[in-house]
Short mmCIF file of C-alpha atoms and ligand atoms in Angstrom, two decimals:
data_model
loop_
_atom_site.label_atom_id
_atom_site.label_comp_id
_atom_site.label_asym_id
_atom_site.label_seq_id
_atom_site.Cartn_x
_atom_site.Cartn_y
_atom_site.Cartn_z
CA UNK A 969 0.54 194.16 -115.14
CA UNK A 970 2.19 193.37 -118.41
CA UNK A 971 3.53 190.10 -117.12
CA UNK A 972 0.04 189.09 -115.94
CA UNK A 973 -1.28 190.06 -119.32
CA UNK A 974 1.29 188.00 -121.21
CA UNK A 975 0.90 184.97 -118.97
CA UNK A 976 -2.84 185.00 -119.50
CA UNK A 977 -2.37 185.45 -123.22
CA UNK A 978 0.00 182.56 -123.23
CA UNK A 979 -2.62 180.38 -121.58
CA UNK A 980 -5.28 181.45 -124.06
CA UNK A 981 -2.81 180.67 -126.81
CA UNK A 982 -2.18 177.16 -125.39
CA UNK A 983 -5.90 176.53 -125.29
CA UNK A 984 -6.58 177.66 -128.82
CA UNK A 985 -3.64 175.73 -130.24
CA UNK A 986 -4.83 172.60 -128.50
CA UNK A 987 -8.44 173.00 -129.59
CA UNK A 988 -7.29 173.66 -133.09
CA UNK A 989 -5.30 170.46 -133.11
CA UNK A 990 -8.23 168.60 -131.64
CA UNK A 991 -10.47 169.54 -134.53
CA UNK A 992 -8.04 167.67 -136.82
CA UNK A 993 -8.25 164.43 -134.79
CA UNK A 994 -10.23 161.77 -136.66
CA UNK A 995 -9.75 158.53 -134.73
CA UNK A 996 -9.20 157.21 -131.22
CA UNK A 997 -5.50 156.58 -131.70
CA UNK A 998 -4.94 160.15 -132.79
CA UNK A 999 -7.04 161.27 -129.85
CA UNK A 1000 -4.81 159.46 -127.44
CA UNK A 1001 -1.75 161.09 -129.06
CA UNK A 1002 -3.48 164.46 -128.70
CA UNK A 1003 -4.13 163.79 -125.04
CA UNK A 1004 -0.46 163.01 -124.42
CA UNK A 1005 0.67 166.13 -126.26
CA UNK A 1006 -1.82 168.61 -124.81
CA UNK A 1007 -2.72 167.25 -121.40
CA UNK A 1008 0.18 164.90 -120.67
CA UNK A 1009 2.99 165.40 -118.18
CA UNK A 1010 5.10 167.45 -120.54
CA UNK A 1011 2.32 169.43 -122.17
CA UNK A 1012 2.23 173.22 -122.24
CA UNK A 1013 -0.59 173.53 -119.64
CA UNK A 1014 1.25 171.27 -117.24
CA UNK A 1015 4.40 173.37 -117.80
CA UNK A 1016 2.43 176.42 -116.58
CA UNK A 1017 1.53 174.54 -113.39
CA UNK A 1018 5.08 173.53 -112.72
CA UNK A 1019 6.40 177.05 -113.31
CA UNK A 1020 3.99 178.53 -110.71
CA UNK A 1021 6.86 178.88 -108.25
CA UNK A 1022 8.59 181.49 -110.35
CA UNK A 1023 5.47 183.66 -110.74
CA UNK A 1024 4.78 186.70 -108.59
CA UNK A 1025 3.11 185.78 -105.35
CA UNK A 1026 0.10 188.03 -105.96
CA UNK A 1027 -0.35 186.66 -109.42
CA UNK A 1028 -0.20 183.05 -108.44
CA UNK A 1029 -3.91 182.51 -107.43
CA UNK A 1030 -5.11 184.20 -110.57
CA UNK A 1031 -2.75 182.25 -112.80
CA UNK A 1032 -3.55 179.02 -111.05
CA UNK A 1033 -7.25 179.54 -111.58
CA UNK A 1034 -6.74 180.45 -115.22
CA UNK A 1035 -4.50 177.45 -115.87
CA UNK A 1036 -7.04 175.18 -114.20
CA UNK A 1037 -9.76 176.51 -116.40
CA UNK A 1038 -7.69 175.82 -119.50
CA UNK A 1039 -7.00 172.33 -118.35
CA UNK A 1040 -10.68 171.67 -117.59
CA UNK A 1041 -11.68 173.12 -120.91
CA UNK A 1042 -9.26 170.80 -122.69
CA UNK A 1043 -10.39 167.79 -120.67
CA UNK A 1044 -14.02 168.52 -121.45
CA UNK A 1045 -13.20 168.92 -125.14
CA UNK A 1046 -11.28 165.62 -125.02
CA UNK A 1047 -14.23 163.78 -123.44
CA UNK A 1048 -16.65 165.16 -125.95
CA UNK A 1049 -14.42 164.21 -128.83
CA UNK A 1050 -13.90 160.74 -127.39
CA UNK A 1051 -17.63 160.12 -127.28
CA UNK A 1052 -18.07 161.26 -130.83
CA UNK A 1053 -15.23 159.13 -132.07
CA UNK A 1054 -16.35 156.05 -130.15
CA UNK A 1055 -19.81 156.36 -131.61
CA UNK A 1056 -18.31 156.57 -135.08
CA UNK A 1057 -16.05 153.56 -134.43
CA UNK A 1058 -19.00 151.50 -133.20
CA UNK A 1059 -21.06 152.37 -136.19
CA UNK A 1060 -18.20 151.44 -138.52
CA UNK A 1061 -17.61 148.10 -136.82
CA UNK A 1062 -21.31 147.27 -137.04
CA UNK A 1063 -21.20 148.01 -140.73
CA UNK A 1064 -18.12 145.84 -141.27
CA UNK A 1065 -19.20 142.93 -139.06
CA UNK A 1066 -22.73 142.66 -140.25
CA UNK A 1067 -24.44 139.90 -138.35
CA UNK A 1068 -27.13 137.87 -140.07
CA UNK A 1069 -29.04 136.43 -137.17
CA UNK A 1070 -31.20 134.36 -139.52
CA UNK A 1071 -28.20 132.21 -140.65
CA UNK A 1072 -28.25 128.65 -139.28
CA UNK A 1073 -25.55 128.00 -136.66
CA UNK A 1074 -22.36 126.15 -137.50
CA UNK A 1075 -22.64 122.53 -136.37
CA UNK A 1076 -20.61 121.74 -133.27
CA UNK A 1077 -18.55 118.59 -133.84
CA UNK A 1078 -18.72 116.44 -130.80
CA UNK A 1079 -15.86 114.26 -129.65
CA UNK A 1080 -16.50 110.57 -129.18
CA UNK A 1081 -14.85 107.58 -127.60
CA UNK A 1082 -12.24 105.67 -129.59
CA UNK A 1083 -13.66 102.33 -130.82
CA UNK A 1084 -11.04 100.46 -128.74
CA UNK A 1085 -12.15 102.39 -125.65
CA UNK A 1086 -15.77 101.58 -126.40
CA UNK A 1087 -15.13 97.84 -126.69
CA UNK A 1088 -12.76 97.84 -123.70
CA UNK A 1089 -15.44 99.57 -121.60
CA UNK A 1090 -18.00 97.07 -122.72
CA UNK A 1091 -15.74 94.16 -121.76
CA UNK A 1092 -14.98 95.78 -118.41
CA UNK A 1093 -18.70 96.32 -117.81
CA UNK A 1094 -19.50 92.66 -118.55
CA UNK A 1095 -16.83 91.35 -116.19
CA UNK A 1096 -17.88 93.92 -113.62
CA UNK A 1097 -21.43 92.56 -113.78
CA UNK A 1098 -19.96 89.08 -113.23
CA UNK A 1099 -18.23 90.21 -110.02
CA UNK A 1100 -14.73 90.92 -111.32
CA UNK A 1101 -12.58 93.84 -110.17
CA UNK A 1102 -10.23 95.81 -112.42
CA UNK A 1103 -6.61 95.55 -111.30
CA UNK A 1104 -4.10 97.96 -112.88
CA UNK A 1105 -0.65 96.64 -113.73
CA UNK A 1106 2.45 98.20 -115.25
CA UNK A 1107 3.23 98.44 -118.99
CA UNK A 1108 6.97 98.43 -118.40
CA UNK A 1109 7.87 95.12 -116.82
CA UNK A 1110 10.82 93.05 -115.82
CA UNK A 1111 11.91 89.96 -117.66
CA UNK A 1112 11.02 87.96 -114.55
CA UNK A 1113 7.40 89.02 -114.48
CA UNK A 1114 6.90 88.88 -118.23
CA UNK A 1115 8.49 85.46 -118.61
CA UNK A 1116 10.22 83.68 -115.70
CA UNK A 1117 7.36 83.81 -113.22
CA UNK A 1118 5.06 82.67 -116.02
CA UNK A 1119 6.98 79.44 -116.26
CA UNK A 1120 9.44 80.55 -118.93
CA UNK A 1121 12.92 80.60 -117.42
CA UNK A 1122 15.73 82.36 -119.34
CA UNK A 1123 16.43 80.74 -122.69
CA UNK A 1124 13.12 78.85 -122.61
CA UNK A 1125 12.11 78.47 -126.26
CA UNK A 1126 8.49 79.53 -125.53
CA UNK A 1127 9.78 83.09 -125.06
CA UNK A 1128 10.01 83.21 -128.82
CA UNK A 1129 6.21 83.27 -128.99
CA UNK A 1130 6.53 86.97 -128.01
CA UNK A 1131 8.81 89.28 -129.98
CA UNK A 1132 9.94 91.62 -127.30
CA UNK A 1133 11.00 95.25 -127.01
CA UNK A 1134 13.84 95.36 -124.55
CA UNK A 1135 14.88 98.61 -122.93
CA UNK A 1136 18.48 99.69 -122.45
CA UNK A 1137 18.14 98.74 -118.80
CA UNK A 1138 19.05 95.13 -118.21
CA UNK A 1139 16.05 92.91 -117.51
CA UNK A 1140 13.51 95.68 -118.18
CA UNK A 1141 11.16 95.37 -121.14
CA UNK A 1142 7.80 96.53 -122.51
CA UNK A 1143 5.32 93.85 -121.53
CA UNK A 1144 4.35 91.61 -124.43
CA UNK A 1145 1.11 90.56 -122.77
CA UNK A 1146 -0.97 91.41 -119.71
CA UNK A 1147 -0.17 88.05 -118.09
CA UNK A 1148 2.62 89.40 -115.85
CA UNK A 1149 -0.15 91.27 -114.04
CA UNK A 1150 -1.31 87.89 -112.80
CA UNK A 1151 1.82 87.54 -110.66
CA UNK A 1152 1.45 91.10 -109.41
CA UNK A 1153 -2.15 90.73 -108.26
CA UNK A 1154 -1.43 87.30 -106.71
CA UNK A 1155 1.51 88.70 -104.71
CA UNK A 1156 -0.64 91.63 -103.56
CA UNK A 1157 -3.61 89.44 -102.56
CA UNK A 1158 -2.27 86.05 -101.42
CA UNK A 1159 -3.81 84.05 -99.81
CA UNK A 1160 -7.16 85.80 -100.47
CA UNK A 1161 -9.34 84.59 -103.35
CA UNK A 1162 -8.93 86.57 -106.56
CA UNK A 1163 -11.46 87.53 -109.25
CA UNK A 1164 -10.00 90.29 -111.42
CA UNK A 1165 -9.42 91.48 -114.91
CA UNK A 1166 -6.24 93.27 -115.95
CA UNK A 1167 -6.76 95.49 -118.98
CA UNK A 1168 -4.02 97.47 -120.65
CA UNK A 1169 -1.59 98.23 -123.43
CA UNK A 1170 0.90 95.61 -124.59
CA UNK A 1171 3.77 95.92 -127.04
CA UNK A 1172 5.40 93.51 -129.46
CA UNK A 1173 8.34 93.94 -131.80
CA UNK A 1174 6.40 93.08 -134.93
CA UNK A 1175 6.38 93.96 -138.57
CA UNK A 1176 3.53 96.42 -139.02
CA UNK A 1177 0.82 95.13 -141.29
CA UNK A 1178 -2.94 95.30 -141.75
CA UNK A 1179 -3.27 92.58 -139.11
CA UNK A 1180 -0.53 93.37 -136.62
CA UNK A 1181 0.53 96.43 -134.73
CA UNK A 1182 3.36 96.93 -132.29
CA UNK A 1183 0.98 98.22 -129.65
CA UNK A 1184 -2.38 96.70 -128.82
CA UNK A 1185 -4.76 96.27 -125.95
CA UNK A 1186 -5.28 93.06 -123.98
CA UNK A 1187 -7.58 92.07 -121.17
CA UNK A 1188 -6.32 89.39 -118.80
CA UNK A 1189 -8.72 87.43 -116.63
CA UNK A 1190 -7.66 85.79 -113.39
CA UNK A 1191 -9.61 83.76 -110.84
CA UNK A 1192 -7.84 82.07 -107.93
CA UNK A 1193 -9.46 80.21 -105.04
CA UNK A 1194 -9.82 76.88 -103.32
CA UNK A 1195 -12.30 75.22 -105.65
CA UNK A 1196 -11.75 76.87 -108.99
CA UNK A 1197 -12.28 74.34 -111.76
CA UNK A 1198 -12.00 74.02 -115.52
CA UNK A 1199 -15.81 73.84 -115.63
CA UNK A 1200 -16.03 77.19 -113.88
CA UNK A 1201 -13.66 78.63 -116.45
CA UNK A 1202 -15.73 77.27 -119.33
CA UNK A 1203 -18.96 78.58 -117.81
CA UNK A 1204 -17.53 82.00 -117.10
CA UNK A 1205 -16.02 82.44 -120.56
CA UNK A 1206 -19.11 81.15 -122.34
CA UNK A 1207 -21.22 83.55 -120.37
CA UNK A 1208 -18.85 86.37 -121.18
CA UNK A 1209 -18.95 85.54 -124.91
CA UNK A 1210 -22.72 85.57 -124.96
CA UNK A 1211 -22.92 88.85 -123.13
CA UNK A 1212 -20.47 90.38 -125.63
CA UNK A 1213 -21.57 88.75 -128.88
CA UNK A 1214 -25.24 88.13 -128.21
CA UNK A 1215 -27.52 85.54 -126.60
CA UNK A 1216 -27.19 82.96 -129.32
CA UNK A 1217 -23.45 83.22 -129.95
CA UNK A 1218 -21.96 79.73 -130.27
CA UNK A 1219 -18.65 78.96 -128.60
CA UNK A 1220 -16.12 76.12 -128.58
CA UNK A 1221 -12.99 75.37 -126.57
CA UNK A 1222 -10.01 74.05 -128.49
CA UNK A 1223 -6.98 72.43 -126.82
CA UNK A 1224 -3.91 74.64 -127.01
CA UNK A 1225 -0.67 75.33 -125.27
CA UNK A 1226 0.62 78.15 -123.11
CA UNK A 1227 3.55 77.79 -120.70
CA UNK A 1228 1.61 79.45 -117.84
CA UNK A 1229 -1.54 77.32 -117.99
CA UNK A 1230 -2.11 73.60 -117.78
CA UNK A 1231 -4.31 72.46 -119.41
CA UNK A 1232 -4.57 75.28 -121.93
CA UNK A 1233 -7.29 76.07 -124.43
CA UNK A 1234 -8.50 78.67 -126.90
CA UNK A 1235 -12.03 79.90 -127.06
CA UNK A 1236 -13.62 80.35 -130.49
CA UNK A 1237 -16.90 82.06 -131.22
CA UNK A 1238 -19.04 81.24 -134.25
CA UNK A 1239 -18.14 83.70 -137.04
CA UNK A 1240 -20.71 86.49 -136.84
CA UNK A 1241 -19.95 87.56 -140.39
CA UNK A 1242 -20.96 84.32 -142.15
CA UNK A 1243 -22.80 82.69 -139.25
CA UNK A 1244 -20.47 79.74 -139.40
CA UNK A 1245 -20.72 79.05 -143.07
CA UNK A 1246 -17.18 80.08 -143.91
CA UNK A 1247 -15.94 83.43 -145.24
CA UNK A 1248 -12.70 85.36 -145.61
CA UNK A 1249 -13.03 86.88 -142.10
CA UNK A 1250 -12.98 83.47 -140.42
CA UNK A 1251 -10.66 82.08 -143.10
CA UNK A 1252 -13.40 79.66 -144.16
CA UNK A 1253 -13.46 77.92 -140.76
CA UNK A 1254 -16.73 79.30 -139.45
CA UNK A 1255 -15.00 80.16 -136.17
CA UNK A 1256 -13.16 83.20 -134.81
CA UNK A 1257 -10.59 82.80 -132.07
CA UNK A 1258 -11.21 85.30 -129.27
CA UNK A 1259 -9.02 84.30 -126.36
CA UNK A 1260 -6.46 81.98 -124.85
CA UNK A 1261 -7.17 80.43 -121.46
CA UNK A 1262 -6.40 77.58 -119.09
CA UNK A 1263 -5.88 76.49 -115.52
CA UNK A 1264 -3.11 78.51 -113.89
CA UNK A 1265 0.07 76.39 -113.90
CA UNK A 1266 1.09 75.22 -110.38
CA UNK A 1267 4.47 76.90 -110.76
CA UNK A 1268 2.81 80.18 -111.62
CA UNK A 1269 0.57 79.90 -108.53
CA UNK A 1270 3.67 79.29 -106.49
CA UNK A 1271 5.46 82.31 -107.96
CA UNK A 1272 2.36 84.28 -107.02
CA UNK A 1273 2.49 83.08 -103.43
CA UNK A 1274 -0.33 80.50 -103.53
CA UNK A 1275 0.16 76.88 -102.48
CA UNK A 1276 -0.88 74.86 -105.56
CA UNK A 1277 -1.85 71.89 -103.42
CA UNK A 1278 -4.58 74.06 -101.82
CA UNK A 1279 -5.39 76.66 -104.46
CA UNK A 1280 -6.24 76.51 -108.12
CA UNK A 1281 -7.15 79.13 -110.64
CA UNK A 1282 -7.99 79.88 -114.22
CA UNK A 1283 -6.72 82.61 -116.47
CA UNK A 1284 -7.58 84.00 -119.88
CA UNK A 1285 -6.18 86.60 -122.17
CA UNK A 1286 -7.86 88.34 -125.06
CA UNK A 1287 -6.82 90.93 -127.62
CA UNK A 1288 -9.20 93.89 -127.78
CA UNK A 1289 -7.90 95.16 -131.12
CA UNK A 1290 -8.62 91.94 -133.00
CA UNK A 1291 -12.12 91.62 -131.71
CA UNK A 1292 -12.84 95.29 -132.43
CA UNK A 1293 -11.57 94.74 -135.99
CA UNK A 1294 -13.89 91.82 -136.49
CA UNK A 1295 -16.76 93.49 -134.74
CA UNK A 1296 -16.72 96.56 -136.99
CA UNK A 1297 -15.25 94.81 -140.06
CA UNK A 1298 -12.31 97.20 -140.08
CA UNK A 1299 -9.83 96.25 -142.79
CA UNK A 1300 -6.62 97.54 -141.27
CA UNK A 1301 -5.50 97.47 -137.64
CA UNK A 1302 -3.29 100.52 -138.22
CA UNK A 1303 -6.39 102.73 -138.41
CA UNK A 1304 -6.67 102.46 -134.63
CA UNK A 1305 -3.62 104.48 -133.85
CA UNK A 1306 -3.04 106.90 -136.68
CA UNK A 1307 -5.61 109.36 -135.37
CA UNK A 1308 -7.36 110.06 -138.64
CA UNK A 1309 -10.61 111.73 -137.58
CA UNK A 1310 -12.36 110.51 -140.75
CA UNK A 1311 -11.90 107.00 -139.38
CA UNK A 1312 -12.67 107.82 -135.78
CA UNK A 1313 -15.83 109.74 -136.72
CA UNK A 1314 -17.50 106.55 -137.88
CA UNK A 1315 -17.88 105.08 -134.40
N1 DAH B 231 -0.73 85.94 -122.67
C1 DAH B 231 -1.20 85.23 -123.84
C2 DAH B 231 -0.78 85.99 -125.09
O1 DAH B 231 -0.57 87.17 -125.03
C3 DAH B 231 -2.67 85.06 -123.84
C4 DAH B 231 -3.13 84.17 -122.76
C5 DAH B 231 -3.33 82.81 -123.02
C6 DAH B 231 -3.38 84.63 -121.51
C7 DAH B 231 -3.74 81.98 -122.03
C8 DAH B 231 -3.83 83.80 -120.49
C9 DAH B 231 -3.98 82.43 -120.78
O2 DAH B 231 -4.05 84.20 -119.27
O3 DAH B 231 -4.40 81.58 -119.77
O4 DAH B 231 -0.68 85.39 -126.09
#
C-alpha cells in the first residue's frame, strides 16, 4: 500500500511541477521547450510509463490509468497555453506590421524590349510582309565562309575592310558580317529559289568609340533565282526603306564596291533629322547611308552551289545599330550594351 501511495504521490508531484513550470512560459519557443521537458521522450511522465514493468502486477492498471491522466492533463494544459500564446503573438504581429490599406500601391516597373530588338523586329516584320523568310546562321564562322567563299581568297587585301577576331582554333573566327550566311543558305537550298533575310550579331576588332562597337547587329538580305535583276533589287530596297522610314522617304543608290557583289552599291535615305538640308547627323550631306548591296558575284553563286550562267541574285547588308542610333538620335553606340536601365527605360 505504501508503494502505491508513493507512486501516486510521485505522479501528482510530476503534474504539479510541470504545471508550475507552464505558468512561467511566456512565448511559443519556451512552450516548445516545456513540451520537450515535460511531455517528451525523456520526461518524468514518460519515465513512469517505461518503468511499468517493474511495478507490482496488481498495481499496474491503476498506475497506468493515473499516469495516463497526468499525461492528458499536461497535454490539455499545453494546448490551452498554445492557443493563448498564439493569440498573443498574432495580436503583437498585427500591431507591429500595421497595414494601411488606403496607401496607394507601389508602381510595378514593367520590362520592355531593347531598342535594338524593337528595330530588328520591325525590319523582320517588313521583310516578312514582302515574302522573305528568316534564316538563322552561326556567329562563329570559318575563314572560308567569312572571306574565301565571298570572293576574298587568303591574303586578299579586301579582307582588311573587316578587322577580325580570330579564335585560337586555326581558321575559326567570329563573323565580321552576316554575309557568310549567304553561302550557308545557298548550300542548303540550291537549286531552289531563295528569298531570305539573315539577322544576327557580328563582331569586329575595333577601337570602342561613340560610333563603333565590337559587337553589333546586321541584317543580310539574299534573293536568288532565275530572273533576279538589279531593278528588282532597287525596287525591293526602295520599298523596304519607305516601309521603315515612312511613305515619303527619299532614297538614292550610289555606286560602291564589295568583293562579293558586282555591281555593288550603297543605299542612302534622305536625312530625317534635317530633311536633306544638311546637319551634323548626316555630316552636312543631306543623306544617311543605310545599307550596302549589289548583284551576287558569279563566284559567290558558284561557291553556294548555283550555276551563275542560269541563276542570278541580289544581296544587301545593313547595320541595325547605326540606324537605331539615327532613328532615336542616340549620341553613343555604347549605350546599347552597357545595360543601364536609365537608358533602356526611355524606349
Ligand atoms: N557585308 C558587308 C559589311 O558588313 C555589307 C554588305 C554589303 C552586305 C553589300 C551585302 C552586300 O550583302 O551585297 O560591310
